[in-house]
Amino acid sequence: MTGTPDQPGPEPLTTPEAPRDLVGIGIGPFNLSLAALAQPLTGLDTAFYDQRPAFHWHPGLLIEGATLQVPFLADLVTLAAPANPWTFLNYLKTRERLYPFYFAERFHIQRAEYDAYCRWVSENLPALHFRHHVDAVRWNPEHALFEVDHTRLDTQGEAEALCRTHAKNIALGIGTAPHIPEPLKPLTQAPGVPVIHSADYLDHRDTLLKAEHITVIGSGQSGAEIFLDLLRARPTGHERLHWLARTEAFAPMEYSKLGLEHFTPDYTRYFHALPEAVRDGLTPRQWQLHKGIDADTIAAIHDQLYQRTLHGGWPDAVLTPGVAVRTAGRVGATRVELHLEHLQQGTRSRLTTDAVILATGYHERPLGQLLAGLDPHIRKDTADRPRVDEQYRLDLDPAITRTGSNIYVQNAERHSHGVGAPDLGLAAWRSATILNTLTGAHPYPLPARTAFTSFGLQSPHTPGATTTGHIGGQRGKLVRLKS
């Protein structure tokens, strides 16, 4: 019997004679999507582990009114299986909110609503096990299975029991971690100086608002939303805000209809087929596809600033792009001095501030520590990154893959699959691809074409959606949708 996310019950451990078909590590939106699509499949034994007590999605950034940058159709399952019971529309139906949503005419839902929807799914899938910290993953050649060692935690987060689960396949969905630029790392650990990452913004908002002067660093959507929230909370003429960014402009995100086709399976296949050096050179140039600001947020910021000029004067807010933080240090006990360089002018300056919010993005969590026992079996590219095939499988030693076992990755493959790797709009398609490949069947038929744009002169190969059911030289077992 499994427990609820708040009260995890004892989970029956598997033996080498009765391994699970799939073990997921991490329960963020991507592995939650995989679990939701796996749940209706008969004959597929799965378990997903996460050390947190329950599902929460970026709680520090659930700013009131902030919306997703993808339409509500980019939920956990709809774009692969619109009749699946875990759609966002079915969530609304169970909450008796379908008609209010219909009349609200919202294509982009609030982040807080997406978080609540995902939590509803997580609370109803018995394969999910919260308060389980995965310690290591190894390959057992004697039984031709993965061993997943994990620690069950009590309600205080302390170790309660050591466990081991055997699995034929692994799905890594361990997510990303906040990125702190090197010059500011020492400050985040210093007491008395509020220097925080945007991921923790709401936890510190009240303290930040008491600061006389606040600096936001970073020109992406999070930085813009935080700057707007601070601006709205400060009195006219006494805003005392700085907004700094390395990018050359506070630029809008690419949101044209053809531009958005970079987040289709067609573009993902095209990108994956490019040479490694071409992919590495292309990704930094595509920053506006995923690091820009949506037009509504830009407009709201400008409206707020303009409103504050109606009675004469200018708001006490400075917005400067093209600026890098060279170094930083403490001034006294409670202030920070930022040493700045304008990248185009070549000029330098100093800024003293009372609080700093780092909207500096996220980096993929390294797989090395978790997969240390598998490192000799993982093939790497020239930059020492794991090679990932089109079906999201790590390139492993044939001694493993010829048994039919694989490790799948979710949002750890931007270097091989492009800017769509962290995009919620590709979650259901990637999860369906994984399940189609893992089972060797096609429980989720996927379209062969998804974009009007032809990204190359020739299609690199038959789309992954139409591949046959052979995995690592072995035919996968057939599964069917439950009636």
C-alpha positions as semicolon CSV with decimal commas, in nm:
position;residue;x (nm);y (nm);z (nm)
1;M;0,000;0,000;0,000
2;T;0,132;0,344;-0,087
3;G;0,063;0,652;0,116
4;T;-0,043;1,003;0,038
5;P;0,226;1,267;-0,033
6;D;0,185;1,393;0,325
7;Q;0,192;1,049;0,487
8;P;0,404;0,809;0,283
9;G;0,333;0,447;0,363
10;P;0,567;0,152;0,333
11;E;0,648;0,064;-0,025
12;P;0,700;-0,302;-0,115
13;L;1,059;-0,339;-0,229
14;T;1,130;-0,526;-0,548
15;T;1,366;-0,819;-0,583
16;P;1,582;-0,911;-0,881
17;E;1,315;-1,167;-0,964
18;A;1,040;-0,903;-0,970
19;P;1,191;-0,577;-1,094
20;R;0,993;-0,271;-1,190
21;D;0,969;-0,187;-1,558
22;L;1,048;0,178;-1,493
23;V;1,176;0,379;-1,198
24;G;1,158;0,756;-1,220
25;I;1,396;0,970;-1,016
26;G;1,256;1,314;-0,939
27;I;0,892;1,421;-0,957
28;G;0,882;1,753;-1,133
29;P;0,644;1,831;-1,420
30;F;0,834;1,612;-1,667
31;N;0,844;1,289;-1,469
32;L;0,493;1,368;-1,346
33;S;0,389;1,376;-1,712
34;L;0,559;1,041;-1,765
35;A;0,382;0,893;-1,462
36;A;0,046;1,027;-1,577
37;L;0,082;0,875;-1,923
38;A;0,217;0,548;-1,781
39;Q;-0,069;0,506;-1,534
40;P;-0,337;0,388;-1,786
41;L;-0,105;0,125;-1,939
42;T;-0,169;-0,228;-1,824
43;G;0,128;-0,454;-1,760
44;L;0,364;-0,164;-1,689
45;D;0,501;-0,156;-1,333
46;T;0,641;0,187;-1,239
47;A;0,758;0,379;-0,934
48;F;0,870;0,742;-0,905
49;Y;1,073;0,883;-0,616
50;D;1,131;1,236;-0,486
51;Q;1,285;1,355;-0,160
52;R;1,034;1,640;-0,115
53;P;0,725;1,582;0,101
54;A;0,486;1,678;-0,182
55;F;0,477;1,828;-0,530
56;H;0,554;2,199;-0,557
57;W;0,654;2,384;-0,872
58;H;0,878;2,690;-0,825
59;P;0,691;2,807;-0,513
60;G;0,916;3,111;-0,476
61;L;0,800;3,246;-0,812
62;L;0,424;3,200;-0,784
63;I;0,378;3,575;-0,789
64;E;0,015;3,683;-0,791
65;G;-0,106;3,717;-1,149
66;A;0,205;3,562;-1,309
67;T;0,109;3,334;-1,596
68;L;0,267;3,044;-1,779
69;Q;0,439;3,128;-2,105
70;V;0,276;2,830;-2,276
71;P;-0,098;2,771;-2,338
72;F;-0,299;2,552;-2,103
73;L;-0,294;2,276;-2,366
74;A;0,071;2,227;-2,269
75;D;-0,037;2,037;-1,960
76;L;0,107;1,701;-1,856
77;V;-0,071;1,485;-2,114
78;T;-0,301;1,664;-2,362
79;L;-0,065;1,707;-2,657
80;A;-0,002;1,331;-2,659
81;A;-0,330;1,195;-2,518
82;P;-0,616;1,446;-2,495
83;A;-0,852;1,173;-2,365
84;N;-0,620;1,093;-2,073
85;P;-0,788;1,145;-1,731
86;W;-0,507;1,376;-1,611
87;T;-0,569;1,670;-1,846
88;F;-0,598;2,025;-1,715
89;L;-0,956;2,042;-1,843
90;N;-1,045;1,730;-1,646
91;Y;-0,886;1,891;-1,339
92;L;-1,119;2,188;-1,385
93;K;-1,414;1,953;-1,424
94;T;-1,338;1,775;-1,097
95;R;-1,321;2,116;-0,925
96;E;-1,649;2,227;-1,088
97;R;-1,460;2,514;-1,250
98;L;-1,497;2,423;-1,617
99;Y;-1,767;2,681;-1,692
100;P;-1,588;2,967;-1,511
101;F;-1,273;2,884;-1,709
102;Y;-1,476;2,874;-2,030
103;F;-1,611;3,223;-1,973
104;A;-1,277;3,358;-1,852
105;E;-1,141;3,291;-2,204
106;R;-0,788;3,236;-2,083
107;F;-0,537;3,063;-2,306
108;H;-0,249;3,119;-2,062
109;I;-0,324;3,016;-1,705
110;Q;-0,164;3,147;-1,390
111;R;0,142;2,969;-1,254
112;A;-0,032;2,910;-0,923
113;E;-0,313;2,731;-1,108
114;Y;-0,066;2,513;-1,297
115;D;0,102;2,427;-0,966
116;A;-0,237;2,331;-0,815
117;Y;-0,322;2,119;-1,120
118;C;0,006;1,929;-1,101
119;R;-0,040;1,873;-0,729
120;W;-0,388;1,729;-0,798
121;V;-0,235;1,481;-1,042
122;S;0,046;1,394;-0,800
123;E;-0,200;1,323;-0,518
124;N;-0,390;1,072;-0,730
125;L;-0,113;0,861;-0,883
126;P;-0,024;0,564;-0,661
127;A;0,312;0,512;-0,835
128;L;0,453;0,830;-0,680
129;H;0,659;0,808;-0,362
130;F;0,752;1,134;-0,196
131;R;1,000;1,157;0,093
132;H;1,232;0,911;-0,080
133;H;1,584;1,035;-0,143
134;V;1,763;0,841;-0,418
135;D;2,123;0,783;-0,315
136;A;2,275;0,587;-0,603
137;V;2,202;0,399;-0,923
138;R;2,413;0,098;-1,024
139;W;2,408;-0,173;-1,286
140;N;2,388;-0,531;-1,162
141;P;2,539;-0,743;-1,442
142;E;2,445;-1,070;-1,273
143;H;2,074;-0,994;-1,291
144;A;2,095;-0,748;-1,584
145;L;1,903;-0,485;-1,386
146;F;1,954;-0,141;-1,237
147;E;1,976;-0,113;-0,861
148;V;1,827;0,205;-0,718
149;D;1,925;0,272;-0,357
150;H;1,702;0,520;-0,180
151;T;1,635;0,642;0,173
152;R;1,280;0,680;0,301
153;L;1,247;0,998;0,506
154;D;1,016;1,070;0,798
155;T;0,802;1,381;0,837
156;Q;1,102;1,571;0,976
157;G;1,316;1,483;0,675
158;E;1,531;1,237;0,871
159;A;1,628;0,893;0,744
160;E;1,369;0,632;0,834
161;A;1,467;0,329;0,627
162;L;1,721;0,226;0,365
163;C;1,564;0,073;0,055
164;R;1,664;-0,083;-0,274
165;T;1,451;-0,116;-0,586
166;H;1,544;-0,311;-0,897
167;A;1,443;-0,173;-1,234
168;K;1,469;-0,254;-1,601
169;N;1,464;0,114;-1,699
170;I;1,535;0,448;-1,533
171;A;1,389;0,792;-1,610
172;L;1,590;1,083;-1,472
173;G;1,383;1,393;-1,405
174;I;1,595;1,561;-1,139
175;G;1,536;1,909;-1,278
176;T;1,754;2,217;-1,268
177;A;1,923;2,415;-0,993
178;P;1,939;2,794;-0,943
179;H;2,248;2,946;-1,104
180;I;2,451;3,190;-0,893
181;P;2,721;3,386;-1,081
182;E;3,066;3,340;-0,931
183;P;3,115;3,704;-0,818
184;L;2,801;3,683;-0,604
185;K;2,833;3,336;-0,453
186;P;3,008;3,451;-0,133
187;L;2,738;3,713;-0,072
188;T;2,454;3,463;-0,079
189;Q;2,611;3,289;0,218
190;A;2,678;3,607;0,418
191;P;2,444;3,681;0,709
192;G;2,266;4,014;0,724
193;V;2,280;4,089;0,351
194;P;1,971;3,986;0,151
195;V;2,126;3,847;-0,166
196;I;1,891;3,577;-0,294
197;H;1,813;3,388;-0,610
198;S;1,478;3,460;-0,773
199;A;1,374;3,101;-0,693
200;D;1,336;3,212;-0,330
201;Y;1,177;3,550;-0,399
202;L;0,840;3,505;-0,230
203;D;1,004;3,357;0,082
204;H;1,198;3,684;0,128
205;R;0,960;3,936;-0,029
206;D;0,858;4,107;0,296
207;T;1,221;4,151;0,399
208;L;1,320;4,277;0,056
209;L;1,046;4,539;0,051
210;K;1,187;4,689;0,372
211;A;1,522;4,752;0,201
212;E;1,587;5,113;0,108
213;H;1,738;5,024;-0,231
214;I;1,689;4,700;-0,425
215;T;1,877;4,569;-0,728
216;V;1,744;4,302;-0,964
217;I;1,999;4,129;-1,188
218;G;1,878;3,937;-1,492
219;S;1,668;4,022;-1,797
220;G;1,456;3,709;-1,834
221;Q;1,092;3,656;-1,746
222;S;1,161;3,599;-1,375
223;G;1,363;3,919;-1,346
224;A;1,092;4,116;-1,523
225;E;0,812;3,975;-1,305
226;I;1,005;4,047;-0,986
227;F;1,094;4,400;-1,096
228;L;0,727;4,462;-1,182
229;D;0,612;4,325;-0,846
230;L;0,860;4,544;-0,659
231;L;0,769;4,848;-0,866
232;R;0,400;4,807;-0,789
233;A;0,476;4,780;-0,418
234;R;0,695;5,094;-0,394
235;P;0,555;5,447;-0,357
236;T;0,572;5,685;-0,653
237;G;0,893;5,886;-0,651
238;H;1,054;5,662;-0,391
239;E;1,093;5,341;-0,589
240;R;1,471;5,312;-0,532
241;L;1,509;5,026;-0,780
242;H;1,785;4,917;-1,018
243;W;1,737;4,654;-1,288
244;L;2,058;4,531;-1,451
245;A;2,118;4,273;-1,723
246;R;2,400;4,138;-1,939
247;T;2,180;4,120;-2,248
248;E;2,192;4,412;-2,490
249;A;1,825;4,496;-2,430
250;F;1,525;4,411;-2,218
251;A;1,402;4,216;-2,516
252;P;1,073;4,044;-2,587
253;M;1,060;3,670;-2,612
254;E;1,018;3,531;-2,962
255;Y;0,648;3,455;-2,971
256;S;0,560;3,468;-3,339
257;K;0,370;3,167;-3,461
258;L;0,646;3,047;-3,691
259;G;0,909;3,131;-3,430
260;L;0,732;2,905;-3,183
261;E;0,787;2,614;-3,420
262;H;1,133;2,587;-3,262
263;F;0,944;2,414;-2,981
264;T;0,804;2,136;-3,198
265;P;0,916;1,775;-3,233
266;D;1,012;1,861;-3,593
267;Y;1,272;2,113;-3,478
268;T;1,393;1,883;-3,202
269;R;1,463;1,609;-3,457
270;Y;1,636;1,858;-3,687
271;F;1,854;1,992;-3,404
272;H;1,946;1,645;-3,281
273;A;2,071;1,547;-3,628
274;L;2,309;1,846;-3,652
275;P;2,681;1,801;-3,582
276;E;2,777;1,859;-3,220
277;A;2,985;2,169;-3,296
278;V;2,696;2,325;-3,490
279;R;2,454;2,258;-3,204
280;D;2,690;2,414;-2,950
281;G;2,730;2,728;-3,160
282;L;2,358;2,758;-3,229
283;T;2,218;2,736;-2,876
284;P;2,365;3,062;-2,733
285;R;2,234;3,257;-3,033
286;Q;1,879;3,141;-2,961
287;W;1,852;3,311;-2,622
288;Q;1,546;3,514;-2,722
289;L;1,352;3,192;-2,777
290;H;1,359;3,116;-2,405
291;K;1,532;3,398;-2,214
292;G;1,331;3,698;-2,331
293;I;1,032;3,861;-2,162
294;D;0,675;3,819;-2,274
295;A;0,525;4,129;-2,433
296;D;0,249;4,169;-2,172
297;T;0,503;4,190;-1,888
298;I;0,713;4,445;-2,077
299;A;0,401;4,650;-2,142
300;A;0,294;4,633;-1,777
301;I;0,637;4,756;-1,663
302;H;0,628;5,046;-1,906
303;D;0,271;5,131;-1,802
304;Q;0,375;5,140;-1,437
305;L;0,672;5,364;-1,512
306;Y;0,465;5,592;-1,734
307;Q;0,192;5,623;-1,471
308;R;0,450;5,760;-1,231
309;T;0,533;6,051;-1,464
310;L;0,177;6,188;-1,485
311;H;0,238;6,458;-1,223
312;G;0,586;6,549;-1,338
313;G;0,924;6,397;-1,268
314;W;1,058;6,052;-1,333
315;P;1,037;5,739;-1,118
316;D;1,345;5,660;-0,912
317;A;1,408;5,343;-1,111
318;V;1,711;5,268;-1,327
319;L;1,692;5,004;-1,601
320;T;2,030;4,930;-1,760
321;P;2,097;4,642;-2,002
322;G;2,441;4,547;-2,134
323;V;2,597;4,540;-1,787
324;A;2,811;4,270;-1,627
325;V;2,885;4,235;-1,254
326;R;3,263;4,199;-1,235
327;T;3,298;4,161;-0,859
328;A;3,093;4,234;-0,549
329;G;3,165;4,299;-0,184
330;R;3,006;4,397;0,143
331;V;2,992;4,754;0,265
332;G;2,943;4,761;0,638
333;A;2,712;4,498;0,782
334;T;2,405;4,532;0,564
335;R;2,498;4,675;0,223
336;V;2,645;4,539;-0,098
337;E;2,874;4,708;-0,348
338;L;2,852;4,583;-0,708
339;H;3,139;4,656;-0,944
340;L;2,985;4,695;-1,288
341;E;3,115;4,705;-1,644
342;H;2,915;4,821;-1,944
343;L;2,998;4,572;-2,216
344;Q;2,949;4,809;-2,511
345;Q;3,091;5,129;-2,364
346;G;3,378;4,960;-2,188
347;T;3,306;5,182;-1,887
348;R;3,305;5,078;-1,523
349;S;3,109;5,194;-1,220
350;R;3,003;5,096;-0,870
351;L;2,657;5,054;-0,727
352;T;2,579;5,033;-0,358
353;T;2,252;4,861;-0,273
354;D;2,069;4,716;0,025
355;A;1,938;4,398;-0,139
356;V;2,009;4,195;-0,450
357;I;1,780;3,953;-0,633
358;L;1,955;3,723;-0,878
359;A;1,723;3,637;-1,165
360;T;2,013;3,455;-1,324
361;G;1,837;3,142;-1,439
362;Y;1,891;2,774;-1,381
363;H;2,144;2,512;-1,485
364;E;2,083;2,143;-1,541
365;R;2,170;1,940;-1,233
366;P;2,482;1,732;-1,301
367;L;2,415;1,360;-1,338
368;G;2,764;1,258;-1,232
369;Q;2,709;1,219;-0,859
370;L;2,388;1,021;-0,890
371;L;2,524;0,802;-1,169
372;A;2,880;0,772;-1,041
373;G;2,850;0,394;-1,031
374;L;2,748;0,393;-1,398
375;D;3,008;0,636;-1,527
376;P;3,222;0,369;-1,701
377;H;2,912;0,262;-1,895
378;I;2,806;0,611;-2,016
379;R;2,933;0,733;-2,353
380;K;3,027;1,104;-2,363
381;D;3,057;1,366;-2,636
382;T;3,368;1,579;-2,696
383;A;3,262;1,820;-2,420
384;D;3,232;1,532;-2,171
385;R;2,851;1,547;-2,169
386;P;2,638;1,233;-2,185
387;R;2,536;1,143;-2,537
388;V;2,158;1,118;-2,573
389;D;1,982;0,950;-2,864
390;E;1,668;1,075;-3,034
391;Q;1,444;0,872;-2,799
392;Y;1,601;1,043;-2,493
393;R;1,813;0,742;-2,395
394;L;2,166;0,781;-2,262
395;D;2,421;0,618;-2,489
396;L;2,521;0,326;-2,267
397;D;2,757;0,033;-2,298
398;P;2,602;-0,235;-2,525
399;A;2,641;-0,477;-2,235
400;I;2,349;-0,289;-2,079
401;T;2,137;-0,189;-2,378
402;R;2,136;-0,532;-2,541
403;T;1,941;-0,655;-2,237
404;G;1,665;-0,406;-2,323
405;S;1,747;-0,175;-2,029
406;N;1,793;0,200;-2,074
407;I;1,825;0,528;-1,886
408;Y;1,599;0,805;-2,016
409;V;1,657;1,172;-1,938
410;Q;1,412;1,459;-1,911
411;N;1,538;1,818;-1,928
412;A;1,901;1,711;-1,922
413;E;1,947;1,711;-2,299
414;R;1,951;2,070;-2,418
415;H;2,297;2,010;-2,567
416;S;2,159;1,729;-2,784
417;H;1,791;1,823;-2,837
418;G;1,789;2,203;-2,828
419;V;1,594;2,484;-2,666
420;G;1,278;2,277;-2,633
421;A;1,431;2,052;-2,364
422;P;1,298;2,258;-2,067
423;D;0,977;2,369;-2,242
424;L;0,651;2,246;-2,090
425;G;0,495;2,227;-2,435
426;L;0,712;1,928;-2,527
427;A;0,662;1,740;-2,198
428;A;0,376;1,514;-2,312
429;W;0,539;1,439;-2,647
430;R;0,871;1,345;-2,484
431;S;0,695;1,129;-2,223
432;A;0,497;0,953;-2,494
433;T;0,814;0,898;-2,696
434;I;0,979;0,738;-2,393
435;L;0,682;0,509;-2,328
436;N;0,650;0,412;-2,694
437;T;1,018;0,323;-2,701
438;L;1,026;0,149;-2,364
439;T;0,722;-0,070;-2,429
440;G;0,807;-0,153;-2,788
441;A;0,442;-0,081;-2,868
442;H;0,270;0,240;-2,967
443;P;0,022;0,310;-2,689
444;Y;0,054;0,677;-2,784
445;P;0,059;0,732;-3,162
446;L;0,241;1,056;-3,236
447;P;0,222;1,276;-3,546
448;A;0,497;1,245;-3,804
449;R;0,483;1,619;-3,875
450;T;0,424;1,907;-3,632
451;A;0,552;2,225;-3,805
452;F;0,495;2,416;-4,127
453;T;0,865;2,505;-4,130
454;S;1,108;2,265;-4,298
455;F;1,420;2,330;-4,094
456;G;1,662;2,155;-4,327
457;L;1,688;2,076;-4,696
458;Q;1,636;1,708;-4,620
459;S;1,461;1,524;-4,340
460;P;1,742;1,358;-4,139
461;H;1,551;1,032;-4,093
462;T;1,213;0,888;-4,019
463;P;1,057;1,072;-3,722
464;G;1,093;0,902;-3,385
465;A;0,716;0,890;-3,354
466;T;0,699;0,619;-3,620
467;T;0,988;0,394;-3,519
468;T;0,925;0,027;-3,454
469;G;0,933;-0,136;-3,116
470;H;1,288;-0,268;-3,089
471;I;1,495;-0,149;-2,794
472;G;1,864;-0,223;-2,762
473;G;1,829;-0,527;-2,983
474;Q;1,534;-0,664;-2,785
475;R;1,165;-0,638;-2,862
476;G;0,978;-0,463;-2,583
477;K;0,667;-0,609;-2,429
478;L;0,324;-0,506;-2,550
479;V;0,106;-0,296;-2,324
480;R;-0,249;-0,182;-2,380
481;L;-0,453;0,106;-2,255
482;K;-0,685;0,012;-1,975
483;S;-1,048;0,023;-2,076
